[in-house]
């Protein structure tokens, strides 16, 4: 019998375990493993699925959809938006597979762009992604802050929620999310499982109950052909001032905002096993399942509308709640609405999780103050980044105290900010495709890579313009769509700060890492990068002397 040897320390074990391979891949990007890597494919998918949370987007923007185009725009728009969003997700998944880090879009831009543009593209993409992440958390949690007093009015019709009351509820919701993300990281996996069940089985049960109990059902012609313009005073909306097409494209915000936030699978990649495969599958599958599931939810609600005018002018201020009351009565409606609010709470929780990981990674590379690149050793959480996310989300909602369209603007900001940050690395990979090809991971689109990337970029350009347009007529200080202001400020800040000072110190991810990725070299192998650079130099010299030799 041989003598049993004690197990060597983790750093001395051969790199053959799943976690070791993931950590080696992370080391190639110049980072050490700091976050706990114990998430699987199902968990990674679940986070994006929970953040997309079709019930959150549909419930909070259902009134917007009914007034900005009506059932026809909501139903057909969902199909159109789902198709193009899946293309964006597929194009993004190919990049995630090649570069699975918490930084997400800004890190991808740095790796894919030529050396002279690498730092600037990382800087710009990072700020757009940060804005979008903050706005998504704002849209979700502020939406929940509006649903809670709405539910209270069912049994207490004299209760009138003021903007200050809503802001107070919103602050409490943000604090609850921040506390769980700070000190209950070990609970996130289990809450993620709960969220998946709630968002799938729970919402399915709601839809079936509504459809089964509805006294009457609307015909298909109502769902797919009824157009409504409630965007203006005295029946003078944008369909008259501009055209019905204007209303139709603006009405797609409900669908596009709902199908947003799937970059969470990328931001959680440093905590996911087999990240080069699990993260891209998480991105694509979360969008695909959400598109199908969301269409089912939307159809259930639209077909179950009992009286369209009374639903539009709901005494509760929320048409979804009105549908529930009309179908199930007040008590049954409150039960279903409470389940939806629990789903929205989970959605906001994981949105902050994704948000904080992005800020943690951006601070790691110098995009924001390094104070926020700190992982608490006891709780294994970037606590400082978590509370930064909560604070910024609270500040972004403050305009709601004086504006009636602040919530719709926040959803527009979230949509535009995130999709610009998705589109920039996709566009860079499209333009400098040869460098991207050298670093592709197991999720590889092959010949379809560039066509899909082109369509994805075109769609992002389209929605960036559309969702900055005003959606209320007449346009006043109270109804102005301040999305263009917020996005404009970030654009001016990103470019202006780069020109004035950031170019002097911000280098983005390590330059040698970016160069190694472009050359397909393992930077952890001593001397490999230098040898490859010499080889590339020799080839360049040889190419330059060929015409002379001829």
PDB file of N, CA and C in Angstrom, residues 359-442:
ATOM      1  N   UNK A 359     -20.150  47.937 -12.635  1.00  0.00           N
ATOM      2  CA  UNK A 359     -19.429  49.034 -11.997  1.00  0.00           C
ATOM      3  C   UNK A 359     -18.143  48.538 -11.340  1.00  0.00           C
ATOM      4  N   UNK A 360     -18.204  47.361 -10.733  1.00  0.00           N
ATOM      5  CA  UNK A 360     -17.022  46.748 -10.131  1.00  0.00           C
ATOM      6  C   UNK A 360     -15.929  46.557 -11.184  1.00  0.00           C
ATOM      7  N   UNK A 361     -16.300  46.017 -12.342  1.00  0.00           N
ATOM      8  CA  UNK A 361     -15.328  45.767 -13.405  1.00  0.00           C
ATOM      9  C   UNK A 361     -14.815  47.069 -14.002  1.00  0.00           C
ATOM     10  N   UNK A 362     -15.711  48.053 -14.164  1.00  0.00           N
ATOM     11  CA  UNK A 362     -15.314  49.342 -14.753  1.00  0.00           C
ATOM     12  C   UNK A 362     -14.341  50.059 -13.825  1.00  0.00           C
ATOM     13  N   UNK A 363     -14.566  49.950 -12.515  1.00  0.00           N
ATOM     14  CA  UNK A 363     -13.641  50.541 -11.545  1.00  0.00           C
ATOM     15  C   UNK A 363     -12.304  49.804 -11.577  1.00  0.00           C
ATOM     16  N   UNK A 364     -12.338  48.511 -11.791  1.00  0.00           N
ATOM     17  CA  UNK A 364     -11.115  47.703 -11.868  1.00  0.00           C
ATOM     18  C   UNK A 364     -10.189  48.193 -12.976  1.00  0.00           C
ATOM     19  N   UNK A 365     -10.796  48.687 -14.055  1.00  0.00           N
ATOM     20  CA  UNK A 365     -10.009  49.157 -15.196  1.00  0.00           C
ATOM     21  C   UNK A 365      -9.870  50.677 -15.226  1.00  0.00           C
ATOM     22  N   UNK A 366     -10.316  51.359 -14.154  1.00  0.00           N
ATOM     23  CA  UNK A 366     -10.095  52.797 -14.066  1.00  0.00           C
ATOM     24  C   UNK A 366     -11.162  53.658 -14.678  1.00  0.00           C
ATOM     25  N   UNK A 367     -12.289  53.073 -15.134  1.00  0.00           N
ATOM     26  CA  UNK A 367     -13.349  53.862 -15.743  1.00  0.00           C
ATOM     27  C   UNK A 367     -14.068  54.750 -14.743  1.00  0.00           C
ATOM     28  N   UNK A 368     -14.252  54.258 -13.532  1.00  0.00           N
ATOM     29  CA  UNK A 368     -14.736  55.060 -12.416  1.00  0.00           C
ATOM     30  C   UNK A 368     -13.739  54.890 -11.284  1.00  0.00           C
ATOM     31  N   UNK A 369     -13.927  55.609 -10.197  1.00  0.00           N
ATOM     32  CA  UNK A 369     -12.918  55.633  -9.133  1.00  0.00           C
ATOM     33  C   UNK A 369     -12.621  54.217  -8.616  1.00  0.00           C
ATOM     34  N   UNK A 370     -11.340  53.892  -8.435  1.00  0.00           N
ATOM     35  CA  UNK A 370     -10.980  52.542  -7.949  1.00  0.00           C
ATOM     36  C   UNK A 370     -11.521  52.207  -6.568  1.00  0.00           C
ATOM     37  N   UNK A 371     -12.069  53.209  -5.863  1.00  0.00           N
ATOM     38  CA  UNK A 371     -12.712  52.958  -4.573  1.00  0.00           C
ATOM     39  C   UNK A 371     -13.802  51.899  -4.710  1.00  0.00           C
ATOM     40  N   UNK A 372     -14.431  51.848  -5.890  1.00  0.00           N
ATOM     41  CA  UNK A 372     -15.556  50.927  -6.093  1.00  0.00           C
ATOM     42  C   UNK A 372     -15.096  49.555  -6.581  1.00  0.00           C
ATOM     43  N   UNK A 373     -13.781  49.377  -6.762  1.00  0.00           N
ATOM     44  CA  UNK A 373     -13.265  48.042  -7.081  1.00  0.00           C
ATOM     45  C   UNK A 373     -12.803  47.402  -5.784  1.00  0.00           C
ATOM     46  N   UNK A 374     -13.752  46.901  -5.051  1.00  0.00           N
ATOM     47  CA  UNK A 374     -13.465  46.298  -3.756  1.00  0.00           C
ATOM     48  C   UNK A 374     -14.461  45.185  -3.507  1.00  0.00           C
ATOM     49  N   UNK A 375     -13.961  43.977  -3.273  1.00  0.00           N
ATOM     50  CA  UNK A 375     -14.810  42.837  -2.942  1.00  0.00           C
ATOM     51  C   UNK A 375     -14.682  42.561  -1.451  1.00  0.00           C
ATOM     52  N   UNK A 376     -15.788  42.609  -0.749  1.00  0.00           N
ATOM     53  CA  UNK A 376     -15.768  42.307   0.672  1.00  0.00           C
ATOM     54  C   UNK A 376     -15.395  40.840   0.875  1.00  0.00           C
ATOM     55  N   UNK A 377     -14.345  40.607   1.652  1.00  0.00           N
ATOM     56  CA  UNK A 377     -13.830  39.246   1.809  1.00  0.00           C
ATOM     57  C   UNK A 377     -14.782  38.337   2.573  1.00  0.00           C
ATOM     58  N   UNK A 378     -15.576  38.912   3.448  1.00  0.00           N
ATOM     59  CA  UNK A 378     -16.496  38.086   4.234  1.00  0.00           C
ATOM     60  C   UNK A 378     -17.720  37.690   3.415  1.00  0.00           C
ATOM     61  N   UNK A 379     -18.303  38.671   2.725  1.00  0.00           N
ATOM     62  CA  UNK A 379     -19.558  38.421   2.016  1.00  0.00           C
ATOM     63  C   UNK A 379     -19.359  38.134   0.524  1.00  0.00           C
ATOM     64  N   UNK A 380     -18.108  38.282   0.029  1.00  0.00           N
ATOM     65  CA  UNK A 380     -17.796  38.020  -1.381  1.00  0.00           C
ATOM     66  C   UNK A 380     -18.688  38.840  -2.311  1.00  0.00           C
ATOM     67  N   UNK A 381     -18.858  40.095  -1.960  1.00  0.00           N
ATOM     68  CA  UNK A 381     -19.723  40.980  -2.741  1.00  0.00           C
ATOM     69  C   UNK A 381     -19.031  42.322  -2.951  1.00  0.00           C
ATOM     70  N   UNK A 382     -19.194  42.940  -4.125  1.00  0.00           N
ATOM     71  CA  UNK A 382     -18.672  44.299  -4.348  1.00  0.00           C
ATOM     72  C   UNK A 382     -19.608  45.324  -3.705  1.00  0.00           C
ATOM     73  N   UNK A 383     -19.587  45.392  -2.385  1.00  0.00           N
ATOM     74  CA  UNK A 383     -20.576  46.159  -1.630  1.00  0.00           C
ATOM     75  C   UNK A 383     -20.574  47.629  -2.018  1.00  0.00           C
ATOM     76  N   UNK A 384     -19.409  48.193  -2.238  1.00  0.00           N
ATOM     77  CA  UNK A 384     -19.354  49.619  -2.588  1.00  0.00           C
ATOM     78  C   UNK A 384     -20.038  49.877  -3.927  1.00  0.00           C
ATOM     79  N   UNK A 385     -19.825  48.985  -4.878  1.00  0.00           N
ATOM     80  CA  UNK A 385     -20.472  49.128  -6.192  1.00  0.00           C
ATOM     81  C   UNK A 385     -21.985  48.945  -6.071  1.00  0.00           C
ATOM     82  N   UNK A 386     -22.404  48.063  -5.191  1.00  0.00           N
ATOM     83  CA  UNK A 386     -23.845  47.838  -4.987  1.00  0.00           C
ATOM     84  C   UNK A 386     -24.523  49.122  -4.531  1.00  0.00           C
ATOM     85  N   UNK A 387     -23.950  49.796  -3.547  1.00  0.00           N
ATOM     86  CA  UNK A 387     -24.583  51.001  -3.010  1.00  0.00           C
ATOM     87  C   UNK A 387     -24.420  52.187  -3.957  1.00  0.00           C
ATOM     88  N   UNK A 388     -23.381  52.173  -4.779  1.00  0.00           N
ATOM     89  CA  UNK A 388     -23.279  53.189  -5.829  1.00  0.00           C
ATOM     90  C   UNK A 388     -24.424  53.021  -6.822  1.00  0.00           C
ATOM     91  N   UNK A 389     -24.697  51.774  -7.185  1.00  0.00           N
ATOM     92  CA  UNK A 389     -25.798  51.494  -8.109  1.00  0.00           C
ATOM     93  C   UNK A 389     -27.125  51.963  -7.528  1.00  0.00           C
ATOM     94  N   UNK A 390     -27.348  51.687  -6.245  1.00  0.00           N
ATOM     95  CA  UNK A 390     -28.598  52.106  -5.594  1.00  0.00           C
ATOM     96  C   UNK A 390     -28.713  53.622  -5.555  1.00  0.00           C
ATOM     97  N   UNK A 391     -27.625  54.295  -5.240  1.00  0.00           N
ATOM     98  CA  UNK A 391     -27.644  55.758  -5.136  1.00  0.00           C
ATOM     99  C   UNK A 391     -27.935  56.414  -6.481  1.00  0.00           C
ATOM    100  N   UNK A 392     -27.248  55.962  -7.530  1.00  0.00           N
ATOM    101  CA  UNK A 392     -27.450  56.548  -8.857  1.00  0.00           C
ATOM    102  C   UNK A 392     -28.868  56.278  -9.366  1.00  0.00           C
ATOM    103  N   UNK A 393     -29.395  55.105  -9.075  1.00  0.00           N
ATOM    104  CA  UNK A 393     -30.759  54.787  -9.496  1.00  0.00           C
ATOM    105  C   UNK A 393     -31.767  55.689  -8.802  1.00  0.00           C
ATOM    106  N   UNK A 394     -31.515  55.993  -7.539  1.00  0.00           N
ATOM    107  CA  UNK A 394     -32.413  56.899  -6.803  1.00  0.00           C
ATOM    108  C   UNK A 394     -32.362  58.301  -7.402  1.00  0.00           C
ATOM    109  N   UNK A 395     -31.168  58.776  -7.714  1.00  0.00           N
ATOM    110  CA  UNK A 395     -31.017  60.127  -8.269  1.00  0.00           C
ATOM    111  C   UNK A 395     -31.724  60.242  -9.617  1.00  0.00           C
ATOM    112  N   UNK A 396     -31.624  59.187 -10.445  1.00  0.00           N
ATOM    113  CA  UNK A 396     -32.229  59.236 -11.780  1.00  0.00           C
ATOM    114  C   UNK A 396     -33.749  59.338 -11.717  1.00  0.00           C
ATOM    115  N   UNK A 397     -34.350  58.887 -10.616  1.00  0.00           N
ATOM    116  CA  UNK A 397     -35.815  58.924 -10.491  1.00  0.00           C
ATOM    117  C   UNK A 397     -36.328  60.234  -9.919  1.00  0.00           C
ATOM    118  N   UNK A 398     -35.460  61.101  -9.423  1.00  0.00           N
ATOM    119  CA  UNK A 398     -35.903  62.341  -8.792  1.00  0.00           C
ATOM    120  C   UNK A 398     -36.706  63.261  -9.720  1.00  0.00           C
ATOM    121  N   UNK A 399     -36.415  63.307 -11.030  1.00  0.00           N
ATOM    122  CA  UNK A 399     -37.258  64.158 -11.905  1.00  0.00           C
ATOM    123  C   UNK A 399     -38.737  63.789 -11.879  1.00  0.00           C
ATOM    124  N   UNK A 400     -39.068  62.584 -11.418  1.00  0.00           N
ATOM    125  CA  UNK A 400     -40.479  62.179 -11.361  1.00  0.00           C
ATOM    126  C   UNK A 400     -41.278  63.053 -10.405  1.00  0.00           C
ATOM    127  N   UNK A 401     -40.601  63.763  -9.508  1.00  0.00           N
ATOM    128  CA  UNK A 401     -41.293  64.642  -8.571  1.00  0.00           C
ATOM    129  C   UNK A 401     -41.958  65.816  -9.297  1.00  0.00           C
ATOM    130  N   UNK A 402     -41.437  66.133 -10.513  1.00  0.00           N
ATOM    131  CA  UNK A 402     -42.008  67.268 -11.215  1.00  0.00           C
ATOM    132  C   UNK A 402     -42.383  67.006 -12.647  1.00  0.00           C
ATOM    133  N   UNK A 403     -42.338  65.740 -13.068  1.00  0.00           N
ATOM    134  CA  UNK A 403     -42.643  65.418 -14.462  1.00  0.00           C
ATOM    135  C   UNK A 403     -43.554  64.208 -14.537  1.00  0.00           C
ATOM    136  N   UNK A 404     -44.566  64.300 -15.357  1.00  0.00           N
ATOM    137  CA  UNK A 404     -45.529  63.201 -15.488  1.00  0.00           C
ATOM    138  C   UNK A 404     -45.052  62.116 -16.436  1.00  0.00           C
ATOM    139  N   UNK A 405     -43.998  62.391 -17.196  1.00  0.00           N
ATOM    140  CA  UNK A 405     -43.505  61.398 -18.163  1.00  0.00           C
ATOM    141  C   UNK A 405     -42.115  60.901 -17.794  1.00  0.00           C
ATOM    142  N   UNK A 406     -41.700  61.134 -16.540  1.00  0.00           N
ATOM    143  CA  UNK A 406     -40.351  60.764 -16.122  1.00  0.00           C
ATOM    144  C   UNK A 406     -40.125  59.266 -16.224  1.00  0.00           C
ATOM    145  N   UNK A 407     -41.161  58.481 -15.859  1.00  0.00           N
ATOM    146  CA  UNK A 407     -40.978  57.027 -15.889  1.00  0.00           C
ATOM    147  C   UNK A 407     -40.766  56.531 -17.316  1.00  0.00           C
ATOM    148  N   UNK A 408     -41.587  57.010 -18.258  1.00  0.00           N
ATOM    149  CA  UNK A 408     -41.411  56.611 -19.656  1.00  0.00           C
ATOM    150  C   UNK A 408     -40.041  57.020 -20.164  1.00  0.00           C
ATOM    151  N   UNK A 409     -39.556  58.203 -19.726  1.00  0.00           N
ATOM    152  CA  UNK A 409     -38.231  58.663 -20.134  1.00  0.00           C
ATOM    153  C   UNK A 409     -37.145  57.751 -19.569  1.00  0.00           C
ATOM    154  N   UNK A 410     -37.319  57.317 -18.321  1.00  0.00           N
ATOM    155  CA  UNK A 410     -36.332  56.412 -17.714  1.00  0.00           C
ATOM    156  C   UNK A 410     -36.240  55.106 -18.492  1.00  0.00           C
ATOM    157  N   UNK A 411     -37.390  54.608 -18.935  1.00  0.00           N
ATOM    158  CA  UNK A 411     -37.369  53.369 -19.720  1.00  0.00           C
ATOM    159  C   UNK A 411     -36.703  53.586 -21.079  1.00  0.00           C
ATOM    160  N   UNK A 412     -36.904  54.775 -21.658  1.00  0.00           N
ATOM    161  CA  UNK A 412     -36.236  55.092 -22.923  1.00  0.00           C
ATOM    162  C   UNK A 412     -34.725  55.180 -22.732  1.00  0.00           C
ATOM    163  N   UNK A 413     -34.312  55.825 -21.640  1.00  0.00           N
ATOM    164  CA  UNK A 413     -32.884  55.955 -21.347  1.00  0.00           C
ATOM    165  C   UNK A 413     -32.254  54.579 -21.168  1.00  0.00           C
ATOM    166  N   UNK A 414     -32.963  53.718 -20.434  1.00  0.00           N
ATOM    167  CA  UNK A 414     -32.455  52.362 -20.217  1.00  0.00           C
ATOM    168  C   UNK A 414     -32.282  51.636 -21.538  1.00  0.00           C
ATOM    169  N   UNK A 415     -33.301  51.741 -22.389  1.00  0.00           N
ATOM    170  CA  UNK A 415     -33.270  51.035 -23.664  1.00  0.00           C
ATOM    171  C   UNK A 415     -32.151  51.551 -24.548  1.00  0.00           C
ATOM    172  N   UNK A 416     -32.076  52.876 -24.705  1.00  0.00           N
ATOM    173  CA  UNK A 416     -31.069  53.457 -25.598  1.00  0.00           C
ATOM    174  C   UNK A 416     -29.661  53.268 -25.040  1.00  0.00           C
ATOM    175  N   UNK A 417     -29.466  53.568 -23.752  1.00  0.00           N
ATOM    176  CA  UNK A 417     -28.137  53.437 -23.163  1.00  0.00           C
ATOM    177  C   UNK A 417     -27.591  52.033 -23.296  1.00  0.00           C
ATOM    178  N   UNK A 418     -28.410  51.037 -22.955  1.00  0.00           N
ATOM    179  CA  UNK A 418     -27.935  49.654 -23.032  1.00  0.00           C
ATOM    180  C   UNK A 418     -27.698  49.218 -24.470  1.00  0.00           C
ATOM    181  N   UNK A 419     -28.632  49.540 -25.356  1.00  0.00           N
ATOM    182  CA  UNK A 419     -28.477  49.051 -26.724  1.00  0.00           C
ATOM    183  C   UNK A 419     -27.324  49.729 -27.462  1.00  0.00           C
ATOM    184  N   UNK A 420     -27.018  50.986 -27.138  1.00  0.00           N
ATOM    185  CA  UNK A 420     -25.820  51.605 -27.717  1.00  0.00           C
ATOM    186  C   UNK A 420     -24.579  50.858 -27.233  1.00  0.00           C
ATOM    187  N   UNK A 421     -24.569  50.515 -25.944  1.00  0.00           N
ATOM    188  CA  UNK A 421     -23.410  49.782 -25.416  1.00  0.00           C
ATOM    189  C   UNK A 421     -23.337  48.375 -25.990  1.00  0.00           C
ATOM    190  N   UNK A 422     -24.470  47.785 -26.384  1.00  0.00           N
ATOM    191  CA  UNK A 422     -24.448  46.492 -27.066  1.00  0.00           C
ATOM    192  C   UNK A 422     -23.929  46.672 -28.504  1.00  0.00           C
ATOM    193  N   UNK A 423     -24.394  47.758 -29.138  1.00  0.00           N
ATOM    194  CA  UNK A 423     -24.105  47.950 -30.551  1.00  0.00           C
ATOM    195  C   UNK A 423     -22.674  48.323 -30.847  1.00  0.00           C
ATOM    196  N   UNK A 424     -22.019  49.073 -29.961  1.00  0.00           N
ATOM    197  CA  UNK A 424     -20.651  49.508 -30.231  1.00  0.00           C
ATOM    198  C   UNK A 424     -19.680  48.341 -30.411  1.00  0.00           C
ATOM    199  N   UNK A 425     -19.612  47.375 -29.483  1.00  0.00           N
ATOM    200  CA  UNK A 425     -18.690  46.243 -29.722  1.00  0.00           C
ATOM    201  C   UNK A 425     -19.103  45.386 -30.910  1.00  0.00           C
ATOM    202  N   UNK A 426     -20.427  45.257 -31.146  1.00  0.00           N
ATOM    203  CA  UNK A 426     -20.866  44.490 -32.318  1.00  0.00           C
ATOM    204  C   UNK A 426     -20.381  45.175 -33.590  1.00  0.00           C
ATOM    205  N   UNK A 427     -20.499  46.512 -33.640  1.00  0.00           N
ATOM    206  CA  UNK A 427     -20.053  47.271 -34.812  1.00  0.00           C
ATOM    207  C   UNK A 427     -18.541  47.180 -34.987  1.00  0.00           C
ATOM    208  N   UNK A 428     -17.812  47.237 -33.880  1.00  0.00           N
ATOM    209  CA  UNK A 428     -16.351  47.131 -33.958  1.00  0.00           C
ATOM    210  C   UNK A 428     -15.944  45.764 -34.489  1.00  0.00           C
ATOM    211  N   UNK A 429     -16.596  44.716 -33.985  1.00  0.00           N
ATOM    212  CA  UNK A 429     -16.314  43.364 -34.485  1.00  0.00           C
ATOM    213  C   UNK A 429     -16.685  43.200 -35.944  1.00  0.00           C
ATOM    214  N   UNK A 430     -17.704  43.944 -36.386  1.00  0.00           N
ATOM    215  CA  UNK A 430     -18.124  43.901 -37.789  1.00  0.00           C
ATOM    216  C   UNK A 430     -17.088  44.577 -38.687  1.00  0.00           C
ATOM    217  N   UNK A 431     -16.578  45.723 -38.238  1.00  0.00           N
ATOM    218  CA  UNK A 431     -15.629  46.488 -39.050  1.00  0.00           C
ATOM    219  C   UNK A 431     -14.251  45.835 -39.060  1.00  0.00           C
ATOM    220  N   UNK A 432     -13.757  45.475 -37.878  1.00  0.00           N
ATOM    221  CA  UNK A 432     -12.440  44.829 -37.791  1.00  0.00           C
ATOM    222  C   UNK A 432     -12.649  43.329 -37.526  1.00  0.00           C
ATOM    223  N   UNK A 433     -13.269  42.687 -38.489  1.00  0.00           N
ATOM    224  CA  UNK A 433     -13.724  41.312 -38.298  1.00  0.00           C
ATOM    225  C   UNK A 433     -12.569  40.313 -38.244  1.00  0.00           C
ATOM    226  N   UNK A 434     -11.491  40.610 -38.913  1.00  0.00           N
ATOM    227  CA  UNK A 434     -10.373  39.661 -38.935  1.00  0.00           C
ATOM    228  C   UNK A 434      -9.789  39.470 -37.542  1.00  0.00           C
ATOM    229  N   UNK A 435      -9.650  40.577 -36.806  1.00  0.00           N
ATOM    230  CA  UNK A 435      -9.137  40.483 -35.432  1.00  0.00           C
ATOM    231  C   UNK A 435     -10.114  39.736 -34.538  1.00  0.00           C
ATOM    232  N   UNK A 436     -11.402  39.985 -34.751  1.00  0.00           N
ATOM    233  CA  UNK A 436     -12.425  39.301 -33.957  1.00  0.00           C
ATOM    234  C   UNK A 436     -12.398  37.801 -34.221  1.00  0.00           C
ATOM    235  N   UNK A 437     -12.220  37.411 -35.452  1.00  0.00           N
ATOM    236  CA  UNK A 437     -12.200  35.993 -35.820  1.00  0.00           C
ATOM    237  C   UNK A 437     -11.101  35.251 -35.074  1.00  0.00           C
ATOM    238  N   UNK A 438      -9.961  35.926 -34.842  1.00  0.00           N
ATOM    239  CA  UNK A 438      -8.821  35.273 -34.192  1.00  0.00           C
ATOM    240  C   UNK A 438      -9.094  34.920 -32.739  1.00  0.00           C
ATOM    241  N   UNK A 439     -10.097  35.568 -32.123  1.00  0.00           N
ATOM    242  CA  UNK A 439     -10.325  35.333 -30.704  1.00  0.00           C
ATOM    243  C   UNK A 439     -11.672  34.687 -30.398  1.00  0.00           C
ATOM    244  N   UNK A 440     -12.403  34.239 -31.418  1.00  0.00           N
ATOM    245  CA  UNK A 440     -13.741  33.693 -31.196  1.00  0.00           C
ATOM    246  C   UNK A 440     -13.720  32.456 -30.308  1.00  0.00           C
ATOM    247  N   UNK A 441     -14.793  32.306 -29.542  1.00  0.00           N
ATOM    248  CA  UNK A 441     -14.925  31.179 -28.634  1.00  0.00           C
ATOM    249  C   UNK A 441     -15.750  30.064 -29.251  1.00  0.00           C
ATOM    250  N   UNK A 442     -16.262  29.143 -28.432  1.00  0.00           N
ATOM    251  CA  UNK A 442     -17.022  27.999 -28.960  1.00  0.00           C
ATOM    252  C   UNK A 442     -18.353  28.384 -29.605  1.00  0.00           C
TER     253      UNK A 442
END
